[in-house]
Amino acid sequence: MTKLCVLGMGYIGLPTALLFANNGIDVVGVDINERVVNTLKTGRMPFEEEGFQELLEGAYQKKSFRASTKVEEADIFLIAVPTPFDAELHMADLKYVVSACEMITPYIKKGNLVIVESTIPPKTCEKRIRKILEKSNLKVSQDFYISHCPERAIPGNTLYEMINNDRVIGGLNQKATELTRDLYSTFVKGELYLTTCTTAEMIKLMENTYRDVNIALANELAMLAQEYNINIWEAIDIANKHPRVNIHRPGPGVGGHCIAIDPWFLTENTNDSSLITLARNINDSMPIHVLKKVKELVNGLENPVITVFGVAYKGDIADTRATPALKFIKLAEKEGYTVKIYDPFVKEFEYPILSMEEAVEGSDCIVVLTDHSEFREIDSDFLVCEMRNPNVVDSKNILPKQKNPFINYLSI
Ligand code: SAJ
């Protein structure tokens, strides 16, 4: 039985490890965080999403998964640790990837394969990772193999996408690519596209950059639309009926740990990337635009109280990483507004999360920043009753289409 050692028991590494363990691979899941490892040892997932718990139970029943804080010998090593963004230098911070490689190096044997799933700038496998792993005194592409197989699953629908999405696989040589293909074909139902290592690194970043630039375009179009007093949501919906047009949705900015940072990994080696940089700046400036809308509505009110609906970085999840809501809240406080927050999913945040009643009572303006499905059904009469002044800025176009005549609405 093939033995796989997965480094990083986070949102990607853990479900990936469990999918392998449920499909005929003997897996040891390694994390330096003892709390995560201990939780797994007690049979519980450290975080939840649909299907995760069942997958862990299945792996334990098959006796094909163990959690550990220590790396051990294996046939294949898979690195799925985070790649944070160094905001000062505008580049990828590879400290966790480097440290995972250093942990593997003493255990590398002839014939081993090392797969990197973590998002990395182009050429990282060839230049950086290879060098660290060759400290084992073995030669890459002769004695052992390296490949990149970027993760592409969307948070909120992780398992479905891990199994069904197509994958990109790029080895430093042909053998590495083929060994990686054989491993992933144990559970991936999508196509496995084989290419070079650097191409695979670039493809991952291109995908997220495409989305970021497209969202920036949507945001710019939204700002232009208000000059002509037209409804941007209707305009985009109709434009997208064209067979070759797919404009994304405008909003209060781009959050999460991928789309808001990956474009910088692509541009860190060049000064020739004005479009990508501009798109990043447009998206980062959207909270300022939303605040302008709020100012239009509360202008002239004494000590305005603002209610934020949704601080998760996107709808129907509890994840607040890099949420644009944080910048909006800080700007609103700087403006002198009192800010109250309601989010049906988020439990932990930099600011207290209130019940909907507490958050809405006495408010002068509700600002919708996340498209949680619950907001589609909101009772507008309840808002009119509870608010001090019934104003709403719906930056996600998620509130019921039927408008309440007693509420002043603004869109993005
Ligand atoms: N957003 C908009 N308008 C849109 C779409 C998204 O403003 O039309 C905003 C969201 O509200 C959110 C942010 O962008 O704040 C990012 O959300 P997302 O749903 O676009 O993406 P992520 O970050 O959750 O996941 C992305 C996915 N990449 C692509 O779709 C190309 C996912 O497949 C990747 O695996 C993931 O990044 C990753 O880990 O790289």
Coordinates of C-alpha atoms and ligand atoms in Angstrom, one line a residue:
M1 CA 0.0 0.0 0.0
T2 CA 1.4 3.5 -1.0
K3 CA 2.2 5.5 2.1
L4 CA 1.6 9.3 1.9
C5 CA 2.7 11.9 4.4
V6 CA 0.7 15.2 4.1
L7 CA 2.1 18.3 5.7
G8 CA -0.5 20.9 6.8
M9 CA -3.8 19.8 8.2
G10 CA -5.7 22.9 7.2
Y11 CA -8.7 23.7 4.9
I12 CA -6.9 22.0 1.9
G13 CA -4.4 19.5 3.4
L14 CA -6.8 17.8 5.7
P15 CA -9.7 17.0 3.3
T16 CA -7.1 16.0 0.6
A17 CA -5.4 13.6 3.1
L18 CA -8.8 12.1 4.0
L19 CA -9.8 11.7 0.4
F20 CA -6.6 9.7 -0.2
A21 CA -7.1 7.7 3.0
N22 CA -10.6 6.8 1.8
N23 CA -9.3 5.7 -1.6
G24 CA -6.7 3.1 -0.9
I25 CA -3.7 5.2 0.4
D26 CA -2.1 4.8 3.8
V27 CA -2.0 8.5 5.1
V28 CA -0.2 10.2 7.9
G29 CA -1.4 13.8 8.4
V30 CA 1.2 16.1 9.9
D31 CA 0.6 19.5 11.6
I32 CA 2.9 21.4 13.9
N33 CA -0.3 22.6 15.8
E34 CA -0.8 20.1 18.6
R35 CA -4.4 21.2 19.2
V36 CA -5.3 20.3 15.6
V37 CA -3.6 16.9 15.9
N38 CA -5.2 16.2 19.2
T39 CA -8.7 17.1 17.9
L40 CA -8.2 14.7 15.0
K41 CA -7.0 12.0 17.4
T42 CA -10.3 12.2 19.3
G43 CA -12.1 11.6 16.0
R44 CA -13.3 15.2 15.4
M45 CA -12.6 17.6 12.6
P46 CA -10.9 20.9 13.7
F47 CA -13.3 22.8 11.3
E48 CA -16.5 21.8 9.6
E49 CA -17.8 21.7 6.1
E50 CA -20.3 19.4 4.4
G51 CA -19.0 15.8 4.3
F52 CA -15.8 16.4 6.3
Q53 CA -16.8 14.5 9.5
E54 CA -18.0 11.5 7.5
L55 CA -14.8 11.4 5.6
L56 CA -12.7 11.4 8.8
E57 CA -14.9 8.6 10.2
G58 CA -14.5 6.6 7.0
A59 CA -10.7 7.0 7.1
Y60 CA -10.6 5.8 10.8
Q61 CA -12.8 2.8 10.0
K62 CA -10.4 1.8 7.2
K63 CA -7.5 2.4 9.6
S64 CA -5.8 4.4 6.8
F65 CA -5.3 7.7 8.5
R66 CA -3.3 8.9 11.5
A67 CA -2.6 12.4 12.7
S68 CA 0.8 13.3 14.0
T69 CA 3.0 16.3 14.8
K70 CA 6.0 14.6 13.3
V71 CA 7.0 13.8 9.7
E72 CA 7.9 10.1 9.0
E73 CA 9.3 8.1 6.2
A74 CA 6.8 7.6 3.3
D75 CA 6.6 7.0 -0.4
I76 CA 5.1 10.4 -1.2
F77 CA 5.1 13.7 0.6
L78 CA 2.4 16.3 0.0
I79 CA 2.9 19.9 1.1
A80 CA -0.4 21.8 1.7
V81 CA 0.7 24.6 4.1
P82 CA -0.5 28.2 3.8
T83 CA 1.5 30.7 1.8
P84 CA 0.8 34.0 3.5
F85 CA 1.2 37.4 1.9
D86 CA 4.0 39.7 2.9
A87 CA 2.0 43.0 2.8
E88 CA 5.1 45.1 3.1
L89 CA 7.0 43.6 0.3
H90 CA 4.0 42.6 -1.8
M91 CA 5.2 39.1 -2.3
A92 CA 4.6 35.5 -1.2
D93 CA 6.0 34.7 2.3
L94 CA 7.3 31.2 1.8
K95 CA 8.3 30.5 5.4
Y96 CA 5.8 27.6 5.9
V97 CA 6.6 26.0 2.6
V98 CA 10.3 26.3 3.3
S99 CA 9.9 24.9 6.8
A100 CA 7.8 22.0 5.5
C101 CA 10.5 21.1 3.0
E102 CA 13.1 21.3 5.7
M103 CA 11.0 18.9 7.8
I104 CA 10.8 16.4 4.9
T105 CA 14.5 16.6 3.9
P106 CA 15.9 14.1 6.5
Y107 CA 13.3 11.5 5.5
I108 CA 13.7 11.6 1.7
K109 CA 14.7 8.3 0.2
K110 CA 15.4 7.1 -3.4
G111 CA 12.2 6.9 -5.4
N112 CA 10.2 9.4 -3.3
L113 CA 7.8 11.9 -4.8
V114 CA 7.3 15.4 -3.2
I115 CA 4.1 17.2 -4.3
V116 CA 3.5 20.9 -3.6
E117 CA -0.2 21.9 -3.4
S118 CA 0.5 25.2 -1.7
T119 CA 0.2 28.2 -3.9
I120 CA 3.6 29.4 -4.9
P121 CA 5.2 32.0 -7.4
P122 CA 6.4 30.6 -10.7
K123 CA 9.8 28.8 -10.5
T124 CA 9.6 28.2 -6.7
C125 CA 9.8 24.4 -7.2
E126 CA 12.6 24.6 -9.6
K127 CA 14.7 27.2 -7.8
R128 CA 13.8 27.1 -4.1
I129 CA 12.2 23.8 -3.1
R130 CA 14.6 21.7 -5.2
K131 CA 17.6 23.3 -3.4
I132 CA 16.2 22.6 0.1
L133 CA 15.3 19.0 -0.7
E134 CA 18.6 18.2 -2.4
K135 CA 20.3 18.8 1.0
S136 CA 19.2 15.2 1.5
N137 CA 22.2 14.4 -0.8
L138 CA 19.8 12.9 -3.3
K139 CA 19.4 14.4 -6.8
V140 CA 16.0 15.6 -8.0
S141 CA 14.6 13.9 -11.1
Q142 CA 17.2 11.1 -10.7
D143 CA 16.8 9.9 -7.1
F144 CA 13.5 11.5 -6.2
Y145 CA 10.8 13.6 -7.8
I146 CA 9.1 17.0 -7.4
S147 CA 5.8 18.2 -8.8
H148 CA 3.2 20.9 -8.3
C149 CA -0.5 20.1 -8.2
P150 CA -2.3 23.3 -7.1
E151 CA -5.5 23.1 -5.2
R152 CA -8.5 24.6 -6.9
A153 CA -11.5 23.9 -4.6
I154 CA -13.7 26.7 -3.5
P155 CA -14.3 27.2 0.2
G156 CA -17.9 26.3 1.0
N157 CA -18.0 23.5 -1.6
T158 CA -14.6 22.0 -1.0
L159 CA -15.2 18.2 -1.2
Y160 CA -17.4 18.3 -4.3
E161 CA -14.8 20.5 -6.1
M162 CA -11.8 18.4 -4.9
I163 CA -13.4 15.3 -6.4
N164 CA -15.0 16.7 -9.5
N165 CA -12.8 19.7 -10.6
D166 CA -10.1 19.2 -13.3
R167 CA -6.6 19.3 -11.9
V168 CA -3.3 20.7 -13.3
I169 CA -0.2 18.6 -12.7
G170 CA 3.3 19.7 -13.5
G171 CA 6.4 17.7 -12.5
L172 CA 10.0 18.9 -12.7
N173 CA 10.4 15.9 -15.1
Q174 CA 8.1 13.5 -16.9
K175 CA 8.4 10.8 -14.2
A176 CA 7.3 13.2 -11.5
T177 CA 4.3 14.2 -13.5
E178 CA 3.2 10.6 -14.1
L179 CA 3.7 9.6 -10.5
T180 CA 1.5 12.5 -9.4
R181 CA -1.1 11.7 -12.0
D182 CA -1.3 8.1 -10.7
L183 CA -1.8 9.3 -7.2
Y184 CA -4.6 11.8 -7.9
S185 CA -6.4 9.5 -10.2
T186 CA -7.3 7.4 -7.1
F187 CA -10.1 9.9 -6.2
V188 CA -10.3 12.8 -8.8
K189 CA -13.1 12.4 -11.3
G190 CA -12.2 15.5 -13.3
E191 CA -9.6 15.6 -16.0
L192 CA -5.9 15.6 -15.0
Y193 CA -4.0 18.0 -17.2
L194 CA -0.3 17.4 -17.4
T195 CA 2.2 20.1 -18.0
T196 CA 5.5 21.5 -16.7
C197 CA 6.0 22.5 -13.1
T198 CA 6.4 26.2 -13.8
T199 CA 3.4 26.3 -16.1
A200 CA 1.3 24.6 -13.3
E201 CA 2.5 27.3 -10.8
M202 CA 1.6 30.0 -13.3
I203 CA -1.8 28.6 -14.2
K204 CA -3.0 28.6 -10.5
L205 CA -2.1 32.3 -10.2
M206 CA -3.6 33.1 -13.6
E207 CA -6.9 31.7 -12.5
N208 CA -7.2 33.8 -9.4
T209 CA -5.8 36.9 -11.1
Y210 CA -8.4 36.5 -13.9
R211 CA -11.1 36.6 -11.3
D212 CA -9.6 39.6 -9.5
V213 CA -9.2 41.6 -12.7
N214 CA -12.7 40.7 -13.8
I215 CA -14.2 41.7 -10.4
A216 CA -12.3 45.0 -10.6
L217 CA -13.8 45.6 -14.0
A218 CA -17.3 44.9 -12.6
N219 CA -16.5 47.4 -9.7
E220 CA -15.4 50.1 -12.2
L221 CA -18.5 49.5 -14.3
A222 CA -20.6 49.9 -11.2
M223 CA -19.1 53.2 -10.4
L224 CA -19.6 54.4 -14.1
A225 CA -23.2 53.1 -14.0
Q226 CA -24.1 55.5 -11.2
E227 CA -23.0 58.4 -13.4
Y228 CA -25.8 57.3 -15.9
N229 CA -28.2 56.4 -13.1
I230 CA -28.6 52.8 -14.3
N231 CA -29.0 49.6 -12.4
I232 CA -25.6 47.8 -12.7
W233 CA -26.9 44.4 -11.7
E234 CA -29.5 44.4 -14.4
A235 CA -26.9 45.7 -16.9
I236 CA -24.4 42.9 -16.1
D237 CA -27.1 40.2 -16.1
I238 CA -28.2 41.2 -19.6
A239 CA -24.6 41.8 -20.9
N240 CA -23.8 38.2 -19.7
K241 CA -26.5 36.8 -22.0
H242 CA -23.9 37.4 -24.8
P243 CA -22.3 34.1 -25.5
R244 CA -18.8 35.4 -25.0
V245 CA -19.3 37.8 -22.0
N246 CA -18.9 36.8 -18.4
I247 CA -18.6 40.0 -16.2
H248 CA -18.3 39.1 -12.5
R249 CA -20.3 40.8 -9.7
P250 CA -19.3 44.2 -8.2
G251 CA -19.2 44.4 -4.4
P252 CA -17.5 45.9 -1.3
G253 CA -14.1 44.4 -2.3
V254 CA -12.3 41.1 -2.6
G255 CA -11.6 39.0 0.5
G256 CA -10.3 35.6 1.4
H257 CA -6.8 34.3 1.4
C258 CA -6.5 33.6 -2.3
I259 CA -7.9 36.0 -4.8
A260 CA -6.8 39.1 -2.9
I261 CA -3.2 37.9 -2.6
D262 CA -2.4 35.5 -5.5
P263 CA -2.1 38.3 -8.1
W264 CA 0.8 39.7 -6.1
F265 CA 2.6 36.4 -6.3
L266 CA 2.4 36.7 -10.1
T267 CA 3.8 40.2 -10.2
E268 CA 6.5 40.0 -7.5
N269 CA 9.3 39.5 -10.0
T270 CA 8.3 42.2 -12.5
N271 CA 7.6 45.8 -12.8
D272 CA 5.5 45.1 -16.0
S273 CA 2.1 44.4 -14.5
S274 CA 0.1 47.6 -14.5
L275 CA -3.2 46.0 -15.2
I276 CA -3.0 43.4 -12.4
T277 CA -1.8 46.0 -9.9
L278 CA -4.5 48.5 -10.9
A279 CA -7.2 45.8 -10.5
R280 CA -5.9 45.0 -7.0
N281 CA -6.0 48.7 -6.1
I282 CA -9.6 49.1 -7.4
N283 CA -10.8 46.1 -5.4
D284 CA -9.0 47.3 -2.3
S285 CA -10.6 50.7 -2.5
M286 CA -14.2 49.5 -2.7
P287 CA -14.9 49.9 1.1
I288 CA -14.2 53.6 0.6
H289 CA -16.8 53.6 -2.2
V290 CA -19.4 51.8 0.0
L291 CA -18.7 54.3 2.8
K292 CA -19.4 57.2 0.4
K293 CA -22.9 55.6 -0.2
V294 CA -23.5 55.5 3.6
K295 CA -22.5 59.1 4.0
E296 CA -25.0 60.1 1.3
L297 CA -27.8 58.5 3.4
V298 CA -26.8 59.5 6.9
N299 CA -25.6 63.0 6.0
G300 CA -26.9 65.5 8.6
L301 CA -27.8 62.9 11.3
E302 CA -26.4 63.3 14.8
N303 CA -24.0 60.5 15.9
P304 CA -25.1 58.0 13.2
V305 CA -25.3 54.3 14.1
I306 CA -24.4 51.9 11.3
T307 CA -25.3 48.2 11.1
V308 CA -23.1 45.9 9.1
F309 CA -24.8 42.8 7.7
G310 CA -22.2 40.2 7.1
V311 CA -18.5 40.2 7.9
A312 CA -17.6 36.8 6.3
Y313 CA -15.5 37.3 3.2
K314 CA -18.3 35.8 1.2
G315 CA -21.8 34.4 1.5
D316 CA -22.8 31.4 3.6
I317 CA -19.5 30.7 5.2
A318 CA -17.9 31.7 8.6
D319 CA -14.5 32.6 7.2
T320 CA -13.5 36.3 7.7
R321 CA -9.9 36.1 6.4
A322 CA -9.0 39.4 4.6
T323 CA -12.6 40.4 4.6
P324 CA -13.2 43.8 3.1
A325 CA -15.8 44.4 5.9
L326 CA -12.9 45.1 8.3
K327 CA -11.6 48.0 6.3
F328 CA -15.1 49.3 5.9
I329 CA -15.8 49.1 9.7
K330 CA -12.5 50.9 10.5
L331 CA -13.2 53.7 8.0
A332 CA -16.8 54.1 9.4
E333 CA -15.4 54.4 12.9
K334 CA -12.9 56.9 11.8
E335 CA -15.8 58.9 10.3
G336 CA -17.3 59.0 13.8
Y337 CA -20.0 56.4 13.3
T338 CA -21.0 53.8 15.9
V339 CA -20.8 50.4 14.2
K340 CA -22.9 47.3 15.1
I341 CA -22.4 44.0 13.4
Y342 CA -24.7 41.0 12.6
D343 CA -23.5 37.9 10.8
P344 CA -25.5 34.6 11.0
F345 CA -22.3 32.5 10.4
V346 CA -19.4 34.2 12.0
K347 CA -18.7 33.5 15.7
E348 CA -15.3 35.0 16.2
F349 CA -14.3 38.4 14.9
E350 CA -12.3 41.5 15.8
Y351 CA -15.6 43.2 16.8
P352 CA -18.5 41.7 18.8
I353 CA -21.2 40.0 16.7
L354 CA -24.7 40.8 17.9
S355 CA -28.1 39.2 17.3
M356 CA -30.0 40.7 14.4
E357 CA -32.4 42.4 16.8
E358 CA -29.6 44.1 18.8
A359 CA -27.8 45.1 15.6
V360 CA -30.8 46.6 13.9
E361 CA -32.4 48.4 16.9
G362 CA -31.8 52.2 16.7
S363 CA -29.7 51.9 13.5
D364 CA -29.5 54.8 11.0
C365 CA -28.2 52.7 8.1
I366 CA -27.8 49.0 7.4
V367 CA -24.9 48.2 5.1
V368 CA -25.0 44.7 3.5
L369 CA -21.4 43.6 2.9
T370 CA -21.8 39.8 2.5
D371 CA -24.3 37.8 0.4
H372 CA -25.5 35.3 3.0
S373 CA -28.6 33.6 1.6
E374 CA -30.6 34.5 4.8
F375 CA -30.5 38.2 3.7
R376 CA -32.7 37.3 0.7
E377 CA -35.6 36.7 3.0
I378 CA -35.2 39.6 5.4
D379 CA -38.4 41.1 6.6
S380 CA -38.2 44.8 5.6
D381 CA -41.2 45.7 7.9
F382 CA -39.1 44.5 10.8
L383 CA -36.2 46.8 9.7
V384 CA -38.6 49.8 9.4
C385 CA -40.0 49.2 12.9
E386 CA -36.6 48.7 14.6
M387 CA -34.4 51.3 12.9
R388 CA -34.1 54.9 13.9
N389 CA -33.8 55.9 10.3
P390 CA -34.6 53.3 7.6
N391 CA -31.6 53.6 5.3
V392 CA -30.0 50.6 3.5
V393 CA -26.9 50.2 1.4
D394 CA -27.0 46.8 -0.3
S395 CA -23.5 46.4 -1.8
K396 CA -24.3 42.7 -2.8
N397 CA -27.8 43.2 -4.3
I398 CA -29.0 40.4 -2.0
L399 CA -32.0 42.0 -0.2
P400 CA -35.5 41.0 -1.5
K401 CA -36.3 42.5 -4.9
Q402 CA -39.6 43.8 -3.6
K403 CA -38.5 47.2 -2.2
N404 CA -40.2 48.7 0.9
P405 CA -41.5 52.2 0.2
F406 CA -40.5 53.4 3.7
I407 CA -36.8 52.5 3.2
N408 CA -34.2 54.6 1.4
Y409 CA -32.1 52.1 -0.6
L410 CA -28.7 52.6 -2.3
S411 CA -26.8 49.9 -4.2
I412 CA -23.0 49.7 -4.7
Ligands
SAJ1 N1 -16.3 38.3 -5.4 C1 -16.8 39.5 -5.9 N2 -17.5 39.3 -7.1 C2 -17.6 38.1 -7.8 C3 -17.0 37.0 -7.2 C4 -16.3 37.1 -6.0 O1 -16.7 40.6 -5.4 O2 -18.2 38.1 -8.8 C5 -15.5 38.4 -4.1 C6 -16.2 37.6 -3.0 O3 -17.2 38.2 -2.3 C7 -15.0 37.3 -2.1 C8 -13.8 37.2 -3.1 O4 -14.3 37.9 -4.3 O5 -14.7 38.4 -1.2 C9 -13.3 35.9 -3.4 O6 -14.3 34.9 -3.5 P1 -14.4 33.8 -4.6 O7 -15.6 33.0 -4.4 O8 -14.2 34.4 -5.9 O9 -13.1 32.9 -4.4 P2 -12.3 32.2 -3.1 O10 -11.2 33.1 -2.7 O11 -13.3 31.7 -2.1 O12 -11.7 30.9 -3.9 C10 -10.9 31.1 -5.0 C11 -11.4 30.2 -6.1 N3 -10.7 30.6 -7.4 C12 -11.4 30.7 -8.5 O13 -12.6 30.6 -8.6 C13 -10.6 31.1 -9.7 C14 -11.1 28.7 -5.8 O14 -11.4 27.9 -6.9 C15 -9.6 28.5 -5.4 O15 -9.3 27.2 -5.0 C16 -9.3 29.5 -4.2 O16 -9.6 30.8 -4.6 C17 -7.9 29.3 -3.8 O17 -7.6 28.6 -2.8 O18 -7.0 29.7 -4.6

